[in-house]
mmCIF file of N, CA and C in Angstrom:
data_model
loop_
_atom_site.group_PDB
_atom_site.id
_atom_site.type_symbol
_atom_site.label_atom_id
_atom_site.label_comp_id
_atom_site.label_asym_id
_atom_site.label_seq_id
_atom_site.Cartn_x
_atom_site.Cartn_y
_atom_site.Cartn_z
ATOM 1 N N UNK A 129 -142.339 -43.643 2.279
ATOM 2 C CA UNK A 129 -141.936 -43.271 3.616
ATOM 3 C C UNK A 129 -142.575 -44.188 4.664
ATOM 4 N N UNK A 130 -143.639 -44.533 4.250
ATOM 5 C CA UNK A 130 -144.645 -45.405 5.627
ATOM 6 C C UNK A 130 -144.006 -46.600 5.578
ATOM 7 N N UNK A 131 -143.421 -47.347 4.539
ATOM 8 C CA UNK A 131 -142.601 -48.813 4.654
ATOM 9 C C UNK A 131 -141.334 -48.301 5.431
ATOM 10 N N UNK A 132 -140.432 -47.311 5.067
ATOM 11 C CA UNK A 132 -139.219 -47.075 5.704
ATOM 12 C C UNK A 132 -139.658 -46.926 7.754
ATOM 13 N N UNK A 133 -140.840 -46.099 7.615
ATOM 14 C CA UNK A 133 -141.329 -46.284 9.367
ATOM 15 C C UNK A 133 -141.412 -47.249 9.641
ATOM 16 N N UNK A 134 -141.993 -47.829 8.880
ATOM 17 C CA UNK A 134 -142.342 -49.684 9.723
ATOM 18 C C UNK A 134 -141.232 -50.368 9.505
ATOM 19 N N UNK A 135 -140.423 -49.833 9.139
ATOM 20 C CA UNK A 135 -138.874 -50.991 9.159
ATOM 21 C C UNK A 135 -138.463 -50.951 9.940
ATOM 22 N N UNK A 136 -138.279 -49.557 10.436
ATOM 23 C CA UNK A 136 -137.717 -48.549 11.127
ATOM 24 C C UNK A 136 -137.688 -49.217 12.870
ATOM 25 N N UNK A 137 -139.157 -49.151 12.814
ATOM 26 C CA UNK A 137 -140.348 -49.452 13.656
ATOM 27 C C UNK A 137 -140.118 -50.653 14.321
ATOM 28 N N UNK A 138 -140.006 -52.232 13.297
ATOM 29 C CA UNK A 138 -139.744 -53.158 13.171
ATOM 30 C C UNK A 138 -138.131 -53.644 14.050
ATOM 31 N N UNK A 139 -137.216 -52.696 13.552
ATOM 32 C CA UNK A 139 -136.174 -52.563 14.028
ATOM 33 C C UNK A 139 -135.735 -52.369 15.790
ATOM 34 N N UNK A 140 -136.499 -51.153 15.730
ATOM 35 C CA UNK A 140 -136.772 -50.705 17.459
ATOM 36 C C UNK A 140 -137.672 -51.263 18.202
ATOM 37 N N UNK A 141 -138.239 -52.497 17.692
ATOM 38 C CA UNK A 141 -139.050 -53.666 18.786
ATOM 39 C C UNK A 141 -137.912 -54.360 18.895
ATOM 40 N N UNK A 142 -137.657 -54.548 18.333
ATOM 41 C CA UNK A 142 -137.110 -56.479 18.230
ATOM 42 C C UNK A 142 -135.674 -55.692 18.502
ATOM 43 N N UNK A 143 -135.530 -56.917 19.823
ATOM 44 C CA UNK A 143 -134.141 -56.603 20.220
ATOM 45 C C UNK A 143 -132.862 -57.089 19.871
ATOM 46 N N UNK A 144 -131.739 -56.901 19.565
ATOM 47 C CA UNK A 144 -130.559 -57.758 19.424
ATOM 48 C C UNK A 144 -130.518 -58.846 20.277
ATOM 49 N N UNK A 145 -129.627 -59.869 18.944
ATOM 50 C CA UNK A 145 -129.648 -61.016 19.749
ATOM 51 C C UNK A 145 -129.127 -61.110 21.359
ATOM 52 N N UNK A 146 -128.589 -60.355 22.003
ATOM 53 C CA UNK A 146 -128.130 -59.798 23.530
ATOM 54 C C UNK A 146 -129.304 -59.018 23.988
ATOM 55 N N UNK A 147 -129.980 -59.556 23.677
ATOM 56 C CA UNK A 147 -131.563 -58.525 23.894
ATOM 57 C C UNK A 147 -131.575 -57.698 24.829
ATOM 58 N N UNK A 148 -130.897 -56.722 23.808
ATOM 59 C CA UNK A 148 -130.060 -55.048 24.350
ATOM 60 C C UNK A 148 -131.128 -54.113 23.430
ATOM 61 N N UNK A 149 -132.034 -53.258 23.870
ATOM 62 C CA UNK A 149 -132.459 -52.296 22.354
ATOM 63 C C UNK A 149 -131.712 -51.111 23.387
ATOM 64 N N UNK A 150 -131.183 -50.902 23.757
ATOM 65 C CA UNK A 150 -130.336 -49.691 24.418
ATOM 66 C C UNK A 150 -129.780 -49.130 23.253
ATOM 67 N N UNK A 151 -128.817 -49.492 22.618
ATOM 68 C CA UNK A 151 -128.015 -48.931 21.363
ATOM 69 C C UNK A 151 -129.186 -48.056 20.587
ATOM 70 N N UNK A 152 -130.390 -48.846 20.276
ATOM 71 C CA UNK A 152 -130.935 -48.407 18.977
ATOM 72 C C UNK A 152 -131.802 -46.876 19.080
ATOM 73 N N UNK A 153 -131.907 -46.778 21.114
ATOM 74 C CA UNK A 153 -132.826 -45.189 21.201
ATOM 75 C C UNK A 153 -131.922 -44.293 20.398
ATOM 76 N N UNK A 154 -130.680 -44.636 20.524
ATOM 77 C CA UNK A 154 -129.731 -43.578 20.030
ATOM 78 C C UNK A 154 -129.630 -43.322 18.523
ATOM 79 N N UNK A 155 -129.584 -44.603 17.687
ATOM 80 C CA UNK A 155 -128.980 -44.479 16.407
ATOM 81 C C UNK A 155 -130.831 -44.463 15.750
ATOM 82 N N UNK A 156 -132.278 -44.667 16.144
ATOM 83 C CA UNK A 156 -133.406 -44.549 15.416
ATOM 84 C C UNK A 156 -134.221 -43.516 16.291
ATOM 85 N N UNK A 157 -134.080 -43.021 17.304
ATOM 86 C CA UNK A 157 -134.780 -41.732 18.240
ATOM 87 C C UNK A 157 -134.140 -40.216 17.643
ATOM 88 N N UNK A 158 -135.082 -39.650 17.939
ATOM 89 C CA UNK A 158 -134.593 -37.823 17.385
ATOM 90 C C UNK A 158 -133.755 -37.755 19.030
ATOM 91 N N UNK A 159 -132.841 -36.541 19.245
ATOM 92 C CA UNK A 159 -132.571 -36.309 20.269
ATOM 93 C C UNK A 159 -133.514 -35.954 21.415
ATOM 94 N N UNK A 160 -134.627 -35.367 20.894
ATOM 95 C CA UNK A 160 -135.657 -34.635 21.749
ATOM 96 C C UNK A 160 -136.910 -36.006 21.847
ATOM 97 N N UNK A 161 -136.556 -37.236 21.526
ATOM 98 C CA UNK A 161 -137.557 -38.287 21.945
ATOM 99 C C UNK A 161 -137.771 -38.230 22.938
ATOM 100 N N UNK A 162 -139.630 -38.711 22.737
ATOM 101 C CA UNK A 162 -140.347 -38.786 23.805
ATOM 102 C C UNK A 162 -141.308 -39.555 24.341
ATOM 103 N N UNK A 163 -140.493 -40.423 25.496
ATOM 104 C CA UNK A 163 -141.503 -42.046 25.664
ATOM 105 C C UNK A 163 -142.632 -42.056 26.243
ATOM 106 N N UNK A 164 -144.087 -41.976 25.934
ATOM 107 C CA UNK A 164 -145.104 -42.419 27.137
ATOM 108 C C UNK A 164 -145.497 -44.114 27.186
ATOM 109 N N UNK A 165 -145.326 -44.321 28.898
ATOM 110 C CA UNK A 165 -145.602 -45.704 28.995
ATOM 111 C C UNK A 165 -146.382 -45.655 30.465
ATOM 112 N N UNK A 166 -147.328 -45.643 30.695
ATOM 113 C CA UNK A 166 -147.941 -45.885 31.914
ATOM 114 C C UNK A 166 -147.476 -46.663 33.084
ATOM 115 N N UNK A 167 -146.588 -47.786 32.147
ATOM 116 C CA UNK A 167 -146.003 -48.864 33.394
ATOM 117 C C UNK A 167 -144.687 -48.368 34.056
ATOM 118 N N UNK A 168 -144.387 -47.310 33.580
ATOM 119 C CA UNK A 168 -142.896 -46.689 34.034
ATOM 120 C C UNK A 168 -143.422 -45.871 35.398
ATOM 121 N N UNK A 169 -142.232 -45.771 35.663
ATOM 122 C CA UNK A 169 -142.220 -44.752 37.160
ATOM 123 C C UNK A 169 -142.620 -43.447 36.928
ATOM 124 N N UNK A 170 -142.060 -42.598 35.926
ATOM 125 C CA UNK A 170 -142.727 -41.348 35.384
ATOM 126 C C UNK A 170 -143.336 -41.917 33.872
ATOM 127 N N UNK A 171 -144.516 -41.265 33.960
ATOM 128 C CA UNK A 171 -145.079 -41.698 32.364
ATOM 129 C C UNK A 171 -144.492 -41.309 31.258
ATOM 130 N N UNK A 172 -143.810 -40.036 31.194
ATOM 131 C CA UNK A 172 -142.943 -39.408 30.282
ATOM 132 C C UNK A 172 -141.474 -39.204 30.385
ATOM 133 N N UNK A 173 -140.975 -39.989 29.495
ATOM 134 C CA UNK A 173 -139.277 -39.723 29.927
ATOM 135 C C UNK A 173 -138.481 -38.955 28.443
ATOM 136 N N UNK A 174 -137.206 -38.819 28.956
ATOM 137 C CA UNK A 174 -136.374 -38.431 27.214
ATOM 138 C C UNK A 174 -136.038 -39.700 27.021
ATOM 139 N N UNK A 175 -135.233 -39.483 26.215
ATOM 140 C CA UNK A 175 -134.436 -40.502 24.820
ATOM 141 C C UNK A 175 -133.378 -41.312 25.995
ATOM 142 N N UNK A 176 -132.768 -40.680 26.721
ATOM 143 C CA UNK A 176 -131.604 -41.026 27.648
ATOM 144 C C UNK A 176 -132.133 -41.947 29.141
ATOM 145 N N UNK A 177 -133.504 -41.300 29.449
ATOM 146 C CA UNK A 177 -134.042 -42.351 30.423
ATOM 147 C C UNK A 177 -135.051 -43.708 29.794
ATOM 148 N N UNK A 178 -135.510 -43.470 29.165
ATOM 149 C CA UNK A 178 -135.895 -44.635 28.152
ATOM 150 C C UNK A 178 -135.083 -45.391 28.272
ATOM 151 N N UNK A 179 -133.676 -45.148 27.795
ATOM 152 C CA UNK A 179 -133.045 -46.715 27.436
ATOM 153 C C UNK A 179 -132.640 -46.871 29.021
ATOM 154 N N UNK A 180 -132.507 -46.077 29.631
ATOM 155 C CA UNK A 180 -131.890 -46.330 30.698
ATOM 156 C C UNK A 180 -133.031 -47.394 31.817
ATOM 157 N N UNK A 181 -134.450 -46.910 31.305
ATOM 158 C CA UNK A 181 -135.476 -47.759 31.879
ATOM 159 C C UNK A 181 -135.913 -49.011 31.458
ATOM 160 N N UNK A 182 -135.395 -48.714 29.697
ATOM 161 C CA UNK A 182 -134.964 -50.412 29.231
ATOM 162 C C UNK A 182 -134.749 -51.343 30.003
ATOM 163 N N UNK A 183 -133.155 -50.595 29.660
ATOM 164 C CA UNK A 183 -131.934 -51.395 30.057
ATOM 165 C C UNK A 183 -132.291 -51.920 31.495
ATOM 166 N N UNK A 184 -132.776 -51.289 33.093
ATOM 167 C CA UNK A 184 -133.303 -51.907 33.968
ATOM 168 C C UNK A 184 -134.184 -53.564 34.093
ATOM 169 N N UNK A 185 -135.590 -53.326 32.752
ATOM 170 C CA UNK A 185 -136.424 -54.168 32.286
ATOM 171 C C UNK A 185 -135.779 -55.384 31.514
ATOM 172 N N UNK A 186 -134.871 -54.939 30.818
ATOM 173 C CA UNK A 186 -133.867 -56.333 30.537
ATOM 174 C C UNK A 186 -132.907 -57.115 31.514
ATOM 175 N N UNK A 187 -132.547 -56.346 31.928
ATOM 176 C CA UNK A 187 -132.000 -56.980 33.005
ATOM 177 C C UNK A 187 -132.275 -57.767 34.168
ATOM 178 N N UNK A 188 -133.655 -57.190 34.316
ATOM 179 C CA UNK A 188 -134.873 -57.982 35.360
ATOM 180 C C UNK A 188 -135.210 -59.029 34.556
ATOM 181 N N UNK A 189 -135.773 -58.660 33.262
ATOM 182 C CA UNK A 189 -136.516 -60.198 32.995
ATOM 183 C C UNK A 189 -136.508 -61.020 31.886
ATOM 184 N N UNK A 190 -134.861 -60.456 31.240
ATOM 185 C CA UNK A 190 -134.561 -61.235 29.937
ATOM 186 C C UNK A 190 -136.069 -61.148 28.993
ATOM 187 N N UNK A 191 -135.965 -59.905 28.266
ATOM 188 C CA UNK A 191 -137.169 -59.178 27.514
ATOM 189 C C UNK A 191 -136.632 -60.379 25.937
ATOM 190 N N UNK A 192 -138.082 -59.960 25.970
ATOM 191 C CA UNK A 192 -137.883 -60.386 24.218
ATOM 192 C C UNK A 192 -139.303 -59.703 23.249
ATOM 193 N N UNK A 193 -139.369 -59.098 22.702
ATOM 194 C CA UNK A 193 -140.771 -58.036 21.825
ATOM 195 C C UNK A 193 -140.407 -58.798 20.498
ATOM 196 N N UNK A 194 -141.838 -59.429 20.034
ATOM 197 C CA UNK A 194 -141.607 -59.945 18.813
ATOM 198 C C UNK A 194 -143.030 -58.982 18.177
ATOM 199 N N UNK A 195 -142.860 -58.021 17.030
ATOM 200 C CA UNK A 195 -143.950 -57.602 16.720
ATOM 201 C C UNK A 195 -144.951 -58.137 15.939
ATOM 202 N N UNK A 196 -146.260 -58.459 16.117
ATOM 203 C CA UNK A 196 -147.015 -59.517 15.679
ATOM 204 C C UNK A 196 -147.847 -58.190 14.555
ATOM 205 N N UNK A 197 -148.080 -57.408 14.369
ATOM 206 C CA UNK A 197 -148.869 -56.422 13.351
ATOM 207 C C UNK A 197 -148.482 -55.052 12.960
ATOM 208 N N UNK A 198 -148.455 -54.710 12.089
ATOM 209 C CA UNK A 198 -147.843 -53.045 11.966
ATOM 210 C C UNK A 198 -148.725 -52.429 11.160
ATOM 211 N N UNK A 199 -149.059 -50.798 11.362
ATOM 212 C CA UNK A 199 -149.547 -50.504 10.378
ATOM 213 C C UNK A 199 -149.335 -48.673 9.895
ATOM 214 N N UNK A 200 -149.102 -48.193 9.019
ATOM 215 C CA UNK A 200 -148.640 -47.063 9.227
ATOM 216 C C UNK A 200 -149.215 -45.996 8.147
ATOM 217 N N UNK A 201 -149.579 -45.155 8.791
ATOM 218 C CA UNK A 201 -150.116 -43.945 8.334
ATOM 219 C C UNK A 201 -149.253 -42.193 8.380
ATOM 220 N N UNK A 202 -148.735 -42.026 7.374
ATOM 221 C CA UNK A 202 -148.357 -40.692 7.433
ATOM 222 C C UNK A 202 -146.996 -40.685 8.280
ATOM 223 N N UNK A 203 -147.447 -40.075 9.509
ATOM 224 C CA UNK A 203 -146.126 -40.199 10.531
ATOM 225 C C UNK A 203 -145.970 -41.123 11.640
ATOM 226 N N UNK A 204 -147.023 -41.544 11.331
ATOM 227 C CA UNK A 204 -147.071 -42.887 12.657
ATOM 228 C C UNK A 204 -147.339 -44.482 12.113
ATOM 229 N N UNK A 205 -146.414 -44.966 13.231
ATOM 230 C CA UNK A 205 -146.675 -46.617 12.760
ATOM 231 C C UNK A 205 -147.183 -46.686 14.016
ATOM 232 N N UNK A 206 -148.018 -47.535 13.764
ATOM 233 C CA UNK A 206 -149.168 -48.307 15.000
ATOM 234 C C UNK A 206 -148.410 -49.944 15.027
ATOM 235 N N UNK A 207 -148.218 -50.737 16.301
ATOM 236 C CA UNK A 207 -147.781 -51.929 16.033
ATOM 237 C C UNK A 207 -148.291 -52.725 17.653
ATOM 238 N N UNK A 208 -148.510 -53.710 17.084
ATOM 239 C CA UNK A 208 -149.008 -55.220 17.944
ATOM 240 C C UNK A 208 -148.411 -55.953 18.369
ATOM 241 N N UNK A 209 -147.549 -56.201 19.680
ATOM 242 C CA UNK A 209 -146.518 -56.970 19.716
ATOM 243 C C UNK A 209 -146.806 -57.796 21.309
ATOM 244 N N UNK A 210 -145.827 -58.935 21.004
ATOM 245 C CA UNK A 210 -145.948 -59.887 22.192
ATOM 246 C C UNK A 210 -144.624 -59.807 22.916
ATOM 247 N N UNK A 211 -144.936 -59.848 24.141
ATOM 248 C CA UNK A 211 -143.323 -59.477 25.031
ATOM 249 C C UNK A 211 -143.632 -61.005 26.198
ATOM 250 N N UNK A 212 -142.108 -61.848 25.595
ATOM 251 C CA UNK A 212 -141.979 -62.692 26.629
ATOM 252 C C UNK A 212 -141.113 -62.449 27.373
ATOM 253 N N UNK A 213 -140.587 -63.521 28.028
ATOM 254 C CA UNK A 213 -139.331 -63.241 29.466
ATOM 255 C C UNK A 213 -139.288 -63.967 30.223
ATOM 256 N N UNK A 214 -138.402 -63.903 30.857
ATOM 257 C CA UNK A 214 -138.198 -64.731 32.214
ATOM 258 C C UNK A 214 -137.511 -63.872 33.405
ATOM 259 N N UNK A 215 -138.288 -63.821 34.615
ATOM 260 C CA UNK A 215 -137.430 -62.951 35.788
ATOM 261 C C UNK A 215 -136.614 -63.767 36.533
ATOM 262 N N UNK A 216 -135.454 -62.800 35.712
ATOM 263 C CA UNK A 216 -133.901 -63.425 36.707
ATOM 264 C C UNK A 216 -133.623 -62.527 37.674
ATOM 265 N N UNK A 217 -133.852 -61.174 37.382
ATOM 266 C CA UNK A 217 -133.304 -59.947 37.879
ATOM 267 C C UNK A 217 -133.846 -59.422 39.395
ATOM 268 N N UNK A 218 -133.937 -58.486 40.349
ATOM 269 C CA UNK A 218 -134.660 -57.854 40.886
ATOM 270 C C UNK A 218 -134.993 -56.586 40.247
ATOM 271 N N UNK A 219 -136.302 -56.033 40.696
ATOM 272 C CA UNK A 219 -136.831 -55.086 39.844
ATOM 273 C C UNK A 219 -137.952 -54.775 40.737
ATOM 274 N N UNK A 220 -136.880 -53.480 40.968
ATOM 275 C CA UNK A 220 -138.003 -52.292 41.839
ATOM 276 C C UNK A 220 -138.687 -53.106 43.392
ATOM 277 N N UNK A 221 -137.292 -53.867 44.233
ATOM 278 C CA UNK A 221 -137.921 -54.798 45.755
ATOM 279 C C UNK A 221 -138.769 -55.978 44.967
ATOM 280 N N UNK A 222 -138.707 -55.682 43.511
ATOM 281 C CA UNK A 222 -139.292 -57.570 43.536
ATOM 282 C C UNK A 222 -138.114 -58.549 43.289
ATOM 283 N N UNK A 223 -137.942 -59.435 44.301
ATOM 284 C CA UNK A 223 -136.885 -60.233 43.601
ATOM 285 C C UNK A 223 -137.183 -61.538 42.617
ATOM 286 N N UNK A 224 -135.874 -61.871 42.104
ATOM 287 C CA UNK A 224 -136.143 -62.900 40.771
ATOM 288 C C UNK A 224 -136.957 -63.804 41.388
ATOM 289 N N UNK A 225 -138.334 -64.619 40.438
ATOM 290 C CA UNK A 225 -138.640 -65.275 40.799
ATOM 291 C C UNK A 225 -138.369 -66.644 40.064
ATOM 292 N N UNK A 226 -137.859 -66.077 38.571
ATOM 293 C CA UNK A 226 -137.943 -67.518 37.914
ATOM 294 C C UNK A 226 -138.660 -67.696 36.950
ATOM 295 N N UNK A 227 -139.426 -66.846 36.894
ATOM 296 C CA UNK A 227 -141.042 -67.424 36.477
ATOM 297 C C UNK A 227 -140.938 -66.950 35.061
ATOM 298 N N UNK A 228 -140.873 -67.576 33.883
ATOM 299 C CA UNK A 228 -141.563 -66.940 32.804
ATOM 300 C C UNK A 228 -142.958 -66.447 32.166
ATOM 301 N N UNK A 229 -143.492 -65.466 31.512
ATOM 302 C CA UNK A 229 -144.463 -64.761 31.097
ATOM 303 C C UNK A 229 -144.152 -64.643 29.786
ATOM 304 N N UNK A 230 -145.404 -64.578 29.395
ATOM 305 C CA UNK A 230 -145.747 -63.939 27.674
ATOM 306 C C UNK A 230 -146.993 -63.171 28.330
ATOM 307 N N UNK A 231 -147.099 -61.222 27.204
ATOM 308 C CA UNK A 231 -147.828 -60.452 27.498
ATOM 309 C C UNK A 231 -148.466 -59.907 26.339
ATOM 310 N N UNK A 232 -149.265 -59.542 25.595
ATOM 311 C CA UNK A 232 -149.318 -58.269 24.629
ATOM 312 C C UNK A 232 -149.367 -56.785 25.551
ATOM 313 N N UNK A 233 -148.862 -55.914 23.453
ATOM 314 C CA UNK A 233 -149.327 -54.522 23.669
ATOM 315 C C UNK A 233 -148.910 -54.049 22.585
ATOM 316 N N UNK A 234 -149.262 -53.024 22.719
ATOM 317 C CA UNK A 234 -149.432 -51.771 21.749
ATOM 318 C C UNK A 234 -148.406 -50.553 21.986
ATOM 319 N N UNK A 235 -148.370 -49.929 20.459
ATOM 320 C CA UNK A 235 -147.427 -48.771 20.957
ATOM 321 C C UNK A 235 -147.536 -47.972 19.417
ATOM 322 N N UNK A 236 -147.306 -46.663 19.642
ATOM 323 C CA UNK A 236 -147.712 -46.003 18.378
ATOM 324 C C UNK A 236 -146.404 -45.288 18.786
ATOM 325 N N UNK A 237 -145.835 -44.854 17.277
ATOM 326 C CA UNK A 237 -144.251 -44.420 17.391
ATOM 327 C C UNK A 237 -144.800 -43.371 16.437
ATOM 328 N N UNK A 238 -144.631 -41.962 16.618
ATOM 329 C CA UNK A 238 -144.304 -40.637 15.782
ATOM 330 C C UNK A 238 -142.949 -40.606 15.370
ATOM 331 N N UNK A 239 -143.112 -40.561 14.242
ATOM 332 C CA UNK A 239 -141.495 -40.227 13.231
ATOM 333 C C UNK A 239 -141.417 -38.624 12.930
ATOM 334 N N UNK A 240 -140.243 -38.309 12.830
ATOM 335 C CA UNK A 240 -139.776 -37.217 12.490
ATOM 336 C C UNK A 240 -138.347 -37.363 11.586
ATOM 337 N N UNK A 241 -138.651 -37.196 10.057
ATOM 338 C CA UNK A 241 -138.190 -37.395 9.281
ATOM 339 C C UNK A 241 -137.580 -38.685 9.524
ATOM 340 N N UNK A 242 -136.486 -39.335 9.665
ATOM 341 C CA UNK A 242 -136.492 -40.799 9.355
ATOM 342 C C UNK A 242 -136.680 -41.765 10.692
ATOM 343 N N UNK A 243 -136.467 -40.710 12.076
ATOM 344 C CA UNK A 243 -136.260 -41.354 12.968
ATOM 345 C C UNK A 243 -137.414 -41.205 14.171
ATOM 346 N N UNK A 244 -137.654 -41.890 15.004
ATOM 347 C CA UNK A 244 -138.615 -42.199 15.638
ATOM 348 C C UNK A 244 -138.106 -40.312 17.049
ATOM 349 N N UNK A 245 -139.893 -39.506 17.077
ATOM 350 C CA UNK A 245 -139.795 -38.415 17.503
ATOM 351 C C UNK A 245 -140.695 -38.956 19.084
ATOM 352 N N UNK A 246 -141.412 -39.887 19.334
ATOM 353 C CA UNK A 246 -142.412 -40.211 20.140
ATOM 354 C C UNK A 246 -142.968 -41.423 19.976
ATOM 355 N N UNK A 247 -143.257 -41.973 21.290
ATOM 356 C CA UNK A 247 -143.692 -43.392 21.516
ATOM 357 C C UNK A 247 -144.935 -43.254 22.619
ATOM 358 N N UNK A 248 -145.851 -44.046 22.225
ATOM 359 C CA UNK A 248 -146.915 -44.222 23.507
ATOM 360 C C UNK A 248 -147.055 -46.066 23.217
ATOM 361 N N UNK A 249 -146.408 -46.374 24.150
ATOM 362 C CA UNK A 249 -146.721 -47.668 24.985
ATOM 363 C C UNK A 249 -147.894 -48.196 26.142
ATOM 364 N N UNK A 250 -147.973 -49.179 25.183
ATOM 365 C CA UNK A 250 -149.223 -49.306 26.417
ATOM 366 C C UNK A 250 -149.225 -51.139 26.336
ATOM 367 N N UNK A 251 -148.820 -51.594 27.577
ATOM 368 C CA UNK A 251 -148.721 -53.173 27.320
ATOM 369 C C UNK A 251 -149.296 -53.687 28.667
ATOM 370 N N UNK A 252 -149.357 -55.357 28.987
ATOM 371 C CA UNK A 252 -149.946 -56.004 29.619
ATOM 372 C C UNK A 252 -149.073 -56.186 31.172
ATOM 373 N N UNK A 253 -148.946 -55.249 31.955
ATOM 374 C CA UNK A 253 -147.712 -55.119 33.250
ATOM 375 C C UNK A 253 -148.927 -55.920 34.341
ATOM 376 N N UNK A 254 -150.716 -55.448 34.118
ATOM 377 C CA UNK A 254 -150.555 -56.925 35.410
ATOM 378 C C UNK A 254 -150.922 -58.261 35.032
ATOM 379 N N UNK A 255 -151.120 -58.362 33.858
ATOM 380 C CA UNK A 255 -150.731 -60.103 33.491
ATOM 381 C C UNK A 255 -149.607 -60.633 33.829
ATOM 382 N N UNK A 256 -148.404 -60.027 33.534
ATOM 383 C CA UNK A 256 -147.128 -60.160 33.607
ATOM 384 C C UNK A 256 -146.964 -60.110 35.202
ATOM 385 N N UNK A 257 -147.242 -59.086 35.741
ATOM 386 C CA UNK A 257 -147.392 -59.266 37.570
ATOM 387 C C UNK A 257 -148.050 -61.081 37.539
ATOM 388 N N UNK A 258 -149.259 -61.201 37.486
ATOM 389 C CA UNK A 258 -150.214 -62.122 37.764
ATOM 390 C C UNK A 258 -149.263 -63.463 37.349
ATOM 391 N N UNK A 259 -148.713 -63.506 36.329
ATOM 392 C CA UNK A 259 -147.840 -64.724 35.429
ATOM 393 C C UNK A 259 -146.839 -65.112 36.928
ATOM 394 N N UNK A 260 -146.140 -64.203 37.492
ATOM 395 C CA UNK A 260 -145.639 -64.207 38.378
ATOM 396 C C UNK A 260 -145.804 -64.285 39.704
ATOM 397 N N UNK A 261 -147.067 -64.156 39.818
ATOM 398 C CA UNK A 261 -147.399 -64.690 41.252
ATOM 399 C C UNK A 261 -147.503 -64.032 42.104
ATOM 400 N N UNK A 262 -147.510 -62.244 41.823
ATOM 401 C CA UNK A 262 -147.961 -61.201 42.299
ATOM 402 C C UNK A 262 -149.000 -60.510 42.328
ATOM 403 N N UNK A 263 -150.087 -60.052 43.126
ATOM 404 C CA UNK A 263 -150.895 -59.079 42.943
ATOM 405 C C UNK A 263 -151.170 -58.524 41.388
ATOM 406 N N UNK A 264 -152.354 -58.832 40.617
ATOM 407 C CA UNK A 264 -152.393 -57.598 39.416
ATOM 408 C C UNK A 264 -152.441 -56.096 39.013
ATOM 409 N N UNK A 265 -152.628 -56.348 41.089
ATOM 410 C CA UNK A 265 -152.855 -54.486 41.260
ATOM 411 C C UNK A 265 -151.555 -53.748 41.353
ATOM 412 N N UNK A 266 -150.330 -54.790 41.817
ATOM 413 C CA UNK A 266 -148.727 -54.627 42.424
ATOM 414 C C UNK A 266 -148.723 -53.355 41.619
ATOM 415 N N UNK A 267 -148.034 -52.388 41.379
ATOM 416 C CA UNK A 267 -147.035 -51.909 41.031
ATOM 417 C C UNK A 267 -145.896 -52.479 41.142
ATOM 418 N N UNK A 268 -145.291 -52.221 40.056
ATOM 419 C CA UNK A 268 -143.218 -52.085 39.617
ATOM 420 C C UNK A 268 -143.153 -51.060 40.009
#
């Protein structure tokens, strides 16, 4: 079961080549998923604002999550990943600047039976500010 999570796991980083993971909250999330990410506007969202807060973040800054470590215990995969990009988009009164970034972070995914029940994200938002030429304190 812990290899099928980390596939799983593996799967729901890494985005399609249209580096869209919108599709995948649906077809690898339980219905009752539940995202924590500090860098979001509310720390806790469902399954339906998740992608929808994605889908915003791709669109701003041409995302790309390549996962660099995984490791999984029981019901949780723990994983290490690097998020590059480039801001084309506006996002949240910042407008495009152009600028590309590379960031790390972390994120631990709870499974519930095959599909992902909970996420806690936690990644590098003021490097990624700073890469860009904003305040590290900015808020998105």
């Amino acid at each position: 079961m812990e290899q099928s999570n980390k596939a799983t796991a593996r799967r729901f980083l890494e985005e399609t080549p249209d580096r869209d993971r919108r599709p995948a909250y649906a077809q690898l999330c339980t219905e009752d998923y539940l995202e924590h990410d500090p860098a979001m506007a509310r720390e806790t969202v469902g399954r339906t604002e998740a992608a929808r807060t994605y889908g915003e973040l791709v669109t701003a800054f041409e995302l790309r999550h390549t996962p660099q470590s995984m490791v999984a215990e029981g019901d949780l995969v723990c994983a290490r990943f690097t998020i590059r990009g480039r801001h084309t988009g506006e996002y949240r009164g910042l407008p495009p600047t152009g600028g590309t970034f590379e960031v790390t972070g972390h994120v631990t995914l709870r499974f519930q039976g095959e599909k992902i029940a909970e996420s806690w994200f936690n990644w590098d938002l003021p490097g990624l500010m700073e890469q860009l030429g904003r305040p590290a304190d900015t808020a998105l």
